[in-house]
Amino acid sequence: MYKGYITDIDGIKIGHAQNFKAGTGLTVLIPPANNTCAVEVRGSAPGGRETDLLDPINTVNSVNALILSGGSAYGLDAASGVMQALEEDGYGLDVGVGLVPIVPQAVLFDLAYKNPKIRPDKKMGRKAYKNASLNENRQGIIGAGTGATVGKILGMENIMKAGLGSATLNKGDLKVSALVAVNAFGDIYDYEKGEQIAGPNKDNKMLKTTDLMGQIIKDFSGLANKNTTIGIVATNASFDKTKLKKIVQMAHDGFARSINPVHTGFDGDTVFALSTNEIKSDINLVGVMAANAMSRAIANAIYSLNEGFTQESHI
C-alpha cells in the first residue's frame, strides 16, 4: 500500500532534522545506488550547491544524497555534515585518494520566520542523515518545511503557514512521487479543486497576491530573496540525465498550476529529478505524472497542517 510519500519509490530514504523553536530545518533524501539525477532552476533568486554538476553535459550521473533546507545560504553548511556521514559509511565518488560524496542542495529563505540566528548547520545535516528511513512519511511542519510560509506580500504579520508536502501517483508498476517545501512569495491553489487554499491573510480574510501587487509595487524591494519553493520528483522509471532534465522541466508545471505568481524575482524555485532506474517507461507520461504529483504535493503542504490530514482528503 502506498503512503502517498516519496518513500513509496523503492530504496529511497528520507531523514528530517529541525529546530521548532527557531523555525528552521532540513530534509535529506538518500537514494539507492545507480540512480540518475537532474535539476531545473526557474526562480531568479536561487541558493544551492552542486546544481551545475547535474547538467546533462557534465560528468557525474548519480548522487549520494539530495538536501532541501531552510536557512538561506547559511543552510548550505548542512551539506558538510551529510558528506561527512556518507564518507564514514563508505559512500561517494571514488577519486583515487578517497571518496567524495555527491550531495546537491537547494535552500529556501526562512530567516524571517522565527530566529534568524539559528540555521541548519553541519550538526543538523548529520542528524537528518542518521534519521533517514525507508518508512518516513511525515508532512507539514517538519524538516525543510519547518519555517516555510506563503503569501508574504503584506509582510510577515500577514503570512500563512505552509510546510513540507508529498504525493505519489502510479500507473501499474510505474511510480512517480514529489516532495516539496512550499515557501512561495505567491498564493497556493489546489489545482484539482480549482481553488485558492493559502495566501496573504489580513483581518482573517485570505487575499490574492496578484490583486495586491499593483498597489504596493514601490515596496517590492523589501520582498526580494525572501521566499523560494524547493522540491524533488522521483520515479522508478529509467532515464538518462538528458531525459530527466526534460521531466524536471515538466515538473515545474506543477509549480505553475499551484502557485501564483510563481518563478518571480523574489523566488529561487528549484526542483531536482531522480530516477532509480528499475523499469522502462515513456518520458512524456512520466513528465505529466511528475507535474501532477508536484501539484498535489504543494496542496498537501497546506492540507497537512490540519489534524486528520490524508493525501486523499482533498480529492
Tab-separated table of C-alpha atoms in Angstrom:
chain	number	residue	atom	x	y	z
A	1	MET	CA	0.000	0.000	0.000
A	2	TYR	CA	1.320	3.427	-0.927
A	3	LYS	CA	1.998	6.025	1.759
A	4	GLY	CA	1.404	8.948	-0.604
A	5	TYR	CA	5.015	9.886	0.109
A	6	ILE	CA	8.261	9.926	-1.820
A	7	THR	CA	9.455	6.867	0.120
A	8	ASP	CA	6.932	4.920	-1.988
A	9	ILE	CA	9.790	4.765	-4.512
A	10	ASP	CA	11.694	1.633	-3.503
A	11	GLY	CA	15.086	2.298	-1.962
A	12	ILE	CA	14.557	5.989	-1.181
A	13	LYS	CA	15.161	7.056	2.418
A	14	ILE	CA	14.087	10.392	3.879
A	15	GLY	CA	15.500	11.979	7.020
A	16	HIS	CA	14.433	15.179	8.762
A	17	ALA	CA	16.050	17.399	11.358
A	18	GLN	CA	14.718	20.707	12.627
A	19	ASN	CA	14.639	23.266	15.394
A	20	PHE	CA	10.977	24.017	16.001
A	21	LYS	CA	11.697	26.881	18.396
A	22	ALA	CA	13.926	28.612	15.842
A	23	GLY	CA	11.621	27.762	12.941
A	24	THR	CA	14.027	26.081	10.543
A	25	GLY	CA	15.121	22.639	9.408
A	26	LEU	CA	16.178	20.390	6.570
A	27	THR	CA	15.207	17.224	4.759
A	28	VAL	CA	17.691	14.731	3.303
A	29	LEU	CA	16.881	12.194	0.596
A	30	ILE	CA	19.187	9.168	0.409
A	31	PRO	CA	18.686	7.326	-2.904
A	32	PRO	CA	19.624	3.779	-3.874
A	33	ALA	CA	22.832	3.227	-5.834
A	34	ASN	CA	22.913	3.589	-9.615
A	35	ASN	CA	20.399	6.422	-9.601
A	36	THR	CA	20.293	9.265	-12.123
A	37	CYS	CA	19.686	12.895	-11.171
A	38	ALA	CA	18.946	16.213	-12.883
A	39	VAL	CA	17.803	19.677	-11.790
A	40	GLU	CA	15.905	22.681	-13.111
A	41	VAL	CA	16.107	26.164	-11.549
A	42	ARG	CA	13.349	28.582	-12.562
A	43	GLY	CA	13.254	31.273	-9.881
A	44	SER	CA	15.578	34.268	-10.096
A	45	ALA	CA	16.889	34.149	-6.514
A	46	PRO	CA	18.128	30.564	-6.025
A	47	GLY	CA	20.505	29.221	-3.429
A	48	GLY	CA	22.161	25.856	-3.807
A	49	ARG	CA	25.223	23.693	-4.332
A	50	GLU	CA	26.352	21.148	-6.946
A	51	THR	CA	23.477	22.041	-9.285
A	52	ASP	CA	25.846	22.668	-12.214
A	53	LEU	CA	27.137	19.124	-11.808
A	54	LEU	CA	23.693	17.785	-12.731
A	55	ASP	CA	23.661	19.444	-16.146
A	56	PRO	CA	23.445	16.714	-18.828
A	57	ILE	CA	26.729	17.875	-20.403
A	58	ASN	CA	28.630	17.288	-17.159
A	59	THR	CA	30.189	14.068	-15.972
A	60	VAL	CA	28.525	12.762	-12.809
A	61	ASN	CA	25.176	10.975	-13.248
A	62	SER	CA	24.387	9.741	-9.732
A	63	VAL	CA	24.064	11.431	-6.357
A	64	ASN	CA	24.611	10.132	-2.839
A	65	ALA	CA	22.072	12.485	-1.276
A	66	LEU	CA	19.812	15.440	-2.011
A	67	ILE	CA	19.105	18.159	0.547
A	68	LEU	CA	16.174	20.553	0.856
A	69	SER	CA	16.983	23.106	3.522
A	70	GLY	CA	15.955	26.264	5.263
A	71	GLY	CA	18.456	28.866	6.414
A	72	SER	CA	19.013	30.622	3.090
A	73	ALA	CA	22.692	30.480	2.043
A	74	TYR	CA	23.686	29.772	5.656
A	75	GLY	CA	21.845	26.454	5.377
A	76	LEU	CA	24.377	25.214	2.822
A	77	ASP	CA	26.588	24.349	5.785
A	78	ALA	CA	24.319	21.337	6.413
A	79	ALA	CA	25.779	19.508	3.416
A	80	SER	CA	29.127	19.230	5.206
A	81	GLY	CA	27.539	17.061	7.880
A	82	VAL	CA	25.804	14.871	5.313
A	83	MET	CA	29.022	14.496	3.307
A	84	GLN	CA	30.984	13.560	6.405
A	85	ALA	CA	28.450	10.882	7.400
A	86	LEU	CA	28.327	9.463	3.865
A	87	GLU	CA	32.132	9.270	3.729
A	88	GLU	CA	32.205	7.435	7.061
A	89	ASP	CA	29.677	4.942	5.697
A	90	GLY	CA	31.754	4.364	2.565
A	91	TYR	CA	29.661	6.265	0.029
A	92	GLY	CA	30.923	8.716	-2.554
A	93	LEU	CA	32.648	9.156	-5.881
A	94	ASP	CA	35.962	7.303	-5.899
A	95	VAL	CA	38.636	9.854	-6.850
A	96	GLY	CA	41.606	7.591	-6.218
A	97	VAL	CA	42.694	9.123	-2.941
A	98	GLY	CA	39.339	8.778	-1.258
A	99	LEU	CA	35.598	9.175	-1.648
A	100	VAL	CA	33.816	12.437	-2.460
A	101	PRO	CA	30.077	12.178	-1.703
A	102	ILE	CA	27.898	13.949	-4.285
A	103	VAL	CA	25.341	15.997	-2.348
A	104	PRO	CA	23.392	18.656	-4.286
A	105	GLN	CA	21.286	21.012	-2.198
A	106	ALA	CA	18.649	23.718	-2.584
A	107	VAL	CA	17.804	26.242	0.138
A	108	LEU	CA	14.849	28.457	0.959
A	109	PHE	CA	14.629	31.683	2.969
A	110	ASP	CA	13.044	31.165	6.388
A	111	LEU	CA	15.242	33.537	8.421
A	112	ALA	CA	12.381	35.997	8.973
A	113	TYR	CA	10.020	33.386	10.431
A	114	LYS	CA	11.342	32.987	13.988
A	115	ASN	CA	15.047	33.133	14.904
A	116	PRO	CA	17.342	34.265	12.055
A	117	LYS	CA	20.480	33.402	14.042
A	118	ILE	CA	19.779	29.651	14.123
A	119	ARG	CA	20.085	27.875	10.781
A	120	PRO	CA	20.606	24.334	9.518
A	121	ASP	CA	24.273	23.526	10.048
A	122	LYS	CA	26.711	20.633	9.839
A	123	LYS	CA	25.346	19.040	13.024
A	124	MET	CA	21.750	19.261	11.834
A	125	GLY	CA	22.703	17.824	8.453
A	126	ARG	CA	24.389	14.877	10.094
A	127	LYS	CA	21.344	14.304	12.306
A	128	ALA	CA	18.969	14.319	9.310
A	129	TYR	CA	21.175	11.764	7.557
A	130	LYS	CA	21.170	9.494	10.604
A	131	ASN	CA	17.369	9.839	10.826
A	132	ALA	CA	16.844	8.700	7.223
A	133	SER	CA	14.331	5.877	6.900
A	134	LEU	CA	12.526	3.914	4.206
A	135	ASN	CA	9.351	4.336	6.264
A	136	GLU	CA	9.357	8.119	6.726
A	137	ASN	CA	6.034	9.723	5.753
A	138	ARG	CA	5.650	12.920	7.769
A	139	GLN	CA	4.410	16.112	6.142
A	140	GLY	CA	3.689	19.647	7.307
A	141	ILE	CA	5.880	21.407	9.875
A	142	ILE	CA	8.838	19.062	9.627
A	143	GLY	CA	12.295	19.156	8.052
A	144	ALA	CA	12.660	21.757	5.297
A	145	GLY	CA	9.038	22.768	5.830
A	146	THR	CA	9.552	23.855	9.443
A	147	GLY	CA	9.935	27.551	8.642
A	148	ALA	CA	8.043	27.623	5.336
A	149	THR	CA	5.429	30.353	4.839
A	150	VAL	CA	3.474	31.801	1.901
A	151	GLY	CA	1.672	34.992	0.924
A	152	LYS	CA	4.332	37.463	2.101
A	153	ILE	CA	3.352	40.496	0.036
A	154	LEU	CA	1.828	42.288	3.084
A	155	GLY	CA	4.707	41.384	5.386
A	156	MET	CA	5.304	38.584	7.850
A	157	GLU	CA	2.437	39.707	10.059
A	158	ASN	CA	0.007	38.672	7.308
A	159	ILE	CA	1.547	35.421	6.042
A	160	MET	CA	0.052	31.943	6.188
A	161	LYS	CA	1.997	28.926	7.398
A	162	ALA	CA	2.981	26.281	4.881
A	163	GLY	CA	5.198	23.233	5.193
A	164	LEU	CA	6.503	20.096	3.551
A	165	GLY	CA	4.223	18.170	1.208
A	166	SER	CA	4.492	14.915	-0.694
A	167	ALA	CA	2.405	12.802	-3.074
A	168	THR	CA	2.666	9.627	-5.149
A	169	LEU	CA	0.946	8.714	-8.413
A	170	ASN	CA	1.143	5.340	-10.112
A	171	LYS	CA	0.139	3.584	-13.309
A	172	GLY	CA	0.696	-0.139	-12.877
A	173	ASP	CA	4.294	-0.680	-11.803
A	174	LEU	CA	5.265	2.905	-12.686
A	175	LYS	CA	5.544	5.239	-9.697
A	176	VAL	CA	6.173	8.991	-9.676
A	177	SER	CA	6.446	10.929	-6.419
A	178	ALA	CA	7.060	14.510	-5.383
A	179	LEU	CA	8.383	16.111	-2.202
A	180	VAL	CA	8.266	19.894	-1.802
A	181	ALA	CA	8.930	22.592	0.787
A	182	VAL	CA	6.459	25.378	-0.023
A	183	ASN	CA	7.835	28.813	0.837
A	184	ALA	CA	6.398	30.857	-2.008
A	185	PHE	CA	6.008	34.593	-2.475
A	186	GLY	CA	2.680	33.858	-4.127
A	187	ASP	CA	-0.569	32.130	-3.238
A	188	ILE	CA	-1.245	28.388	-3.148
A	189	TYR	CA	-4.005	26.685	-5.120
A	190	ASP	CA	-5.473	23.210	-5.070
A	191	TYR	CA	-5.171	22.531	-8.789
A	192	GLU	CA	-7.522	19.557	-8.666
A	193	LYS	CA	-10.262	21.558	-6.955
A	194	GLY	CA	-9.515	24.848	-8.697
A	195	GLU	CA	-9.493	26.920	-5.514
A	196	GLN	CA	-7.095	29.071	-3.510
A	197	ILE	CA	-6.045	27.465	-0.223
A	198	ALA	CA	-3.341	29.853	1.084
A	199	GLY	CA	-2.130	33.413	0.585
A	200	PRO	CA	-1.808	36.722	2.416
A	201	ASN	CA	-4.211	36.798	5.353
A	202	LYS	CA	-5.416	40.153	6.631
A	203	ASP	CA	-8.207	40.604	9.152
A	204	ASN	CA	-8.928	36.864	8.859
A	205	LYS	CA	-9.550	37.235	5.141
A	206	MET	CA	-7.426	35.450	2.537
A	207	LEU	CA	-6.413	37.809	-0.255
A	208	LYS	CA	-4.824	37.347	-3.675
A	209	THR	CA	-1.221	38.418	-4.171
A	210	THR	CA	-1.802	39.377	-7.806
A	211	ASP	CA	-4.563	41.792	-6.746
A	212	LEU	CA	-2.181	43.498	-4.326
A	213	MET	CA	0.925	43.770	-6.491
A	214	GLY	CA	-0.122	46.937	-8.319
A	215	GLN	CA	-0.923	48.670	-5.046
A	216	ILE	CA	2.485	48.195	-3.377
A	217	ILE	CA	4.902	47.956	-6.284
A	218	LYS	CA	7.114	50.703	-4.810
A	219	ASP	CA	7.758	48.461	-1.783
A	220	PHE	CA	8.830	45.322	-3.689
A	221	SER	CA	12.480	45.845	-2.782
A	222	GLY	CA	11.700	44.699	0.752
A	223	LEU	CA	10.445	41.345	-0.514
A	224	ALA	CA	13.495	40.356	-2.548
A	225	ASN	CA	15.139	36.968	-1.930
A	226	LYS	CA	12.846	36.048	0.978
A	227	ASN	CA	10.947	33.116	-0.462
A	228	THR	CA	11.616	30.052	-2.688
A	229	THR	CA	9.851	26.724	-3.171
A	230	ILE	CA	12.155	23.721	-3.494
A	231	GLY	CA	11.368	20.135	-4.301
A	232	ILE	CA	12.225	16.719	-5.696
A	233	VAL	CA	10.390	14.453	-8.121
A	234	ALA	CA	11.392	10.794	-8.160
A	235	THR	CA	10.436	7.835	-10.300
A	236	ASN	CA	11.289	4.157	-10.551
A	237	ALA	CA	11.457	4.510	-14.349
A	238	SER	CA	14.819	4.526	-16.115
A	239	PHE	CA	16.134	7.714	-17.753
A	240	ASP	CA	19.466	9.353	-18.501
A	241	LYS	CA	20.226	12.910	-17.342
A	242	THR	CA	19.059	14.472	-20.596
A	243	LYS	CA	15.610	12.885	-20.392
A	244	LEU	CA	15.369	13.584	-16.670
A	245	LYS	CA	16.105	17.233	-17.448
A	246	LYS	CA	13.002	17.317	-19.638
A	247	ILE	CA	10.954	15.558	-16.952
A	248	VAL	CA	12.005	18.037	-14.287
A	249	GLN	CA	11.154	20.920	-16.633
A	250	MET	CA	7.671	19.456	-16.937
A	251	ALA	CA	7.519	19.030	-13.149
A	252	HIS	CA	7.790	22.815	-12.849
A	253	ASP	CA	4.357	22.946	-14.498
A	254	GLY	CA	3.116	21.682	-11.142
A	255	PHE	CA	4.530	24.842	-9.578
A	256	ALA	CA	2.817	26.994	-12.207
A	257	ARG	CA	-0.560	25.297	-11.640
A	258	SER	CA	-0.459	25.552	-7.859
A	259	ILE	CA	1.496	28.757	-7.068
A	260	ASN	CA	0.520	32.205	-8.356
A	261	PRO	CA	2.596	34.212	-9.027
A	262	VAL	CA	5.495	31.796	-9.424
A	263	HIS	CA	9.147	31.880	-10.609
A	264	THR	CA	9.379	35.557	-9.666
A	265	GLY	CA	12.443	37.623	-8.927
A	266	PHE	CA	11.680	37.001	-5.255
A	267	ASP	CA	11.780	33.189	-5.562
A	268	GLY	CA	14.609	30.734	-6.222
A	269	ASP	CA	12.341	27.889	-7.293
A	270	THR	CA	14.359	24.695	-7.800
A	271	VAL	CA	13.320	21.100	-8.494
A	272	PHE	CA	15.528	18.002	-8.612
A	273	ALA	CA	14.523	14.892	-10.555
A	274	LEU	CA	15.741	11.459	-9.531
A	275	SER	CA	15.355	8.083	-11.253
A	276	THR	CA	16.020	4.761	-9.539
A	277	ASN	CA	16.198	3.058	-12.983
A	278	GLU	CA	14.072	-0.024	-12.292
A	279	ILE	CA	11.559	-0.151	-15.149
A	280	LYS	CA	11.113	1.287	-18.639
A	281	SER	CA	8.550	3.976	-19.323
A	282	ASP	CA	7.752	6.902	-21.594
A	283	ILE	CA	9.292	10.307	-20.912
A	284	ASN	CA	6.072	12.151	-21.736
A	285	LEU	CA	3.957	10.030	-19.399
A	286	VAL	CA	6.408	10.414	-16.535
A	287	GLY	CA	6.698	14.161	-17.144
A	288	VAL	CA	2.932	14.611	-16.983
A	289	MET	CA	2.733	12.497	-13.838
A	290	ALA	CA	5.599	14.477	-12.276
A	291	ALA	CA	3.729	17.754	-12.808
A	292	ASN	CA	0.536	16.283	-11.358
A	293	ALA	CA	2.348	14.782	-8.365
A	294	MET	CA	4.057	18.113	-7.705
A	295	SER	CA	0.740	19.979	-7.800
A	296	ARG	CA	-0.771	17.560	-5.324
A	297	ALA	CA	2.307	17.706	-3.073
A	298	ILE	CA	2.115	21.517	-2.984
A	299	ALA	CA	-1.519	21.347	-1.891
A	300	ASN	CA	-0.618	18.676	0.662
A	301	ALA	CA	1.966	21.037	2.174
A	302	ILE	CA	-1.001	23.191	3.211
A	303	TYR	CA	-3.532	20.453	3.978
A	304	SER	CA	-1.038	18.543	6.115
A	305	LEU	CA	-1.078	21.377	8.653
A	306	ASN	CA	-4.583	20.266	9.594
A	307	GLU	CA	-5.180	17.419	12.022
A	308	GLY	CA	-6.520	14.280	10.385
A	309	PHE	CA	-4.941	15.017	7.002
A	310	THR	CA	-4.637	12.282	4.393
A	311	GLN	CA	-3.428	12.613	0.831
A	312	GLU	CA	-6.889	11.739	-0.497
A	313	SER	CA	-8.822	14.070	1.819
A	314	HIS	CA	-8.947	16.936	-0.688
A	315	ILE	CA	-9.653	14.969	-3.876
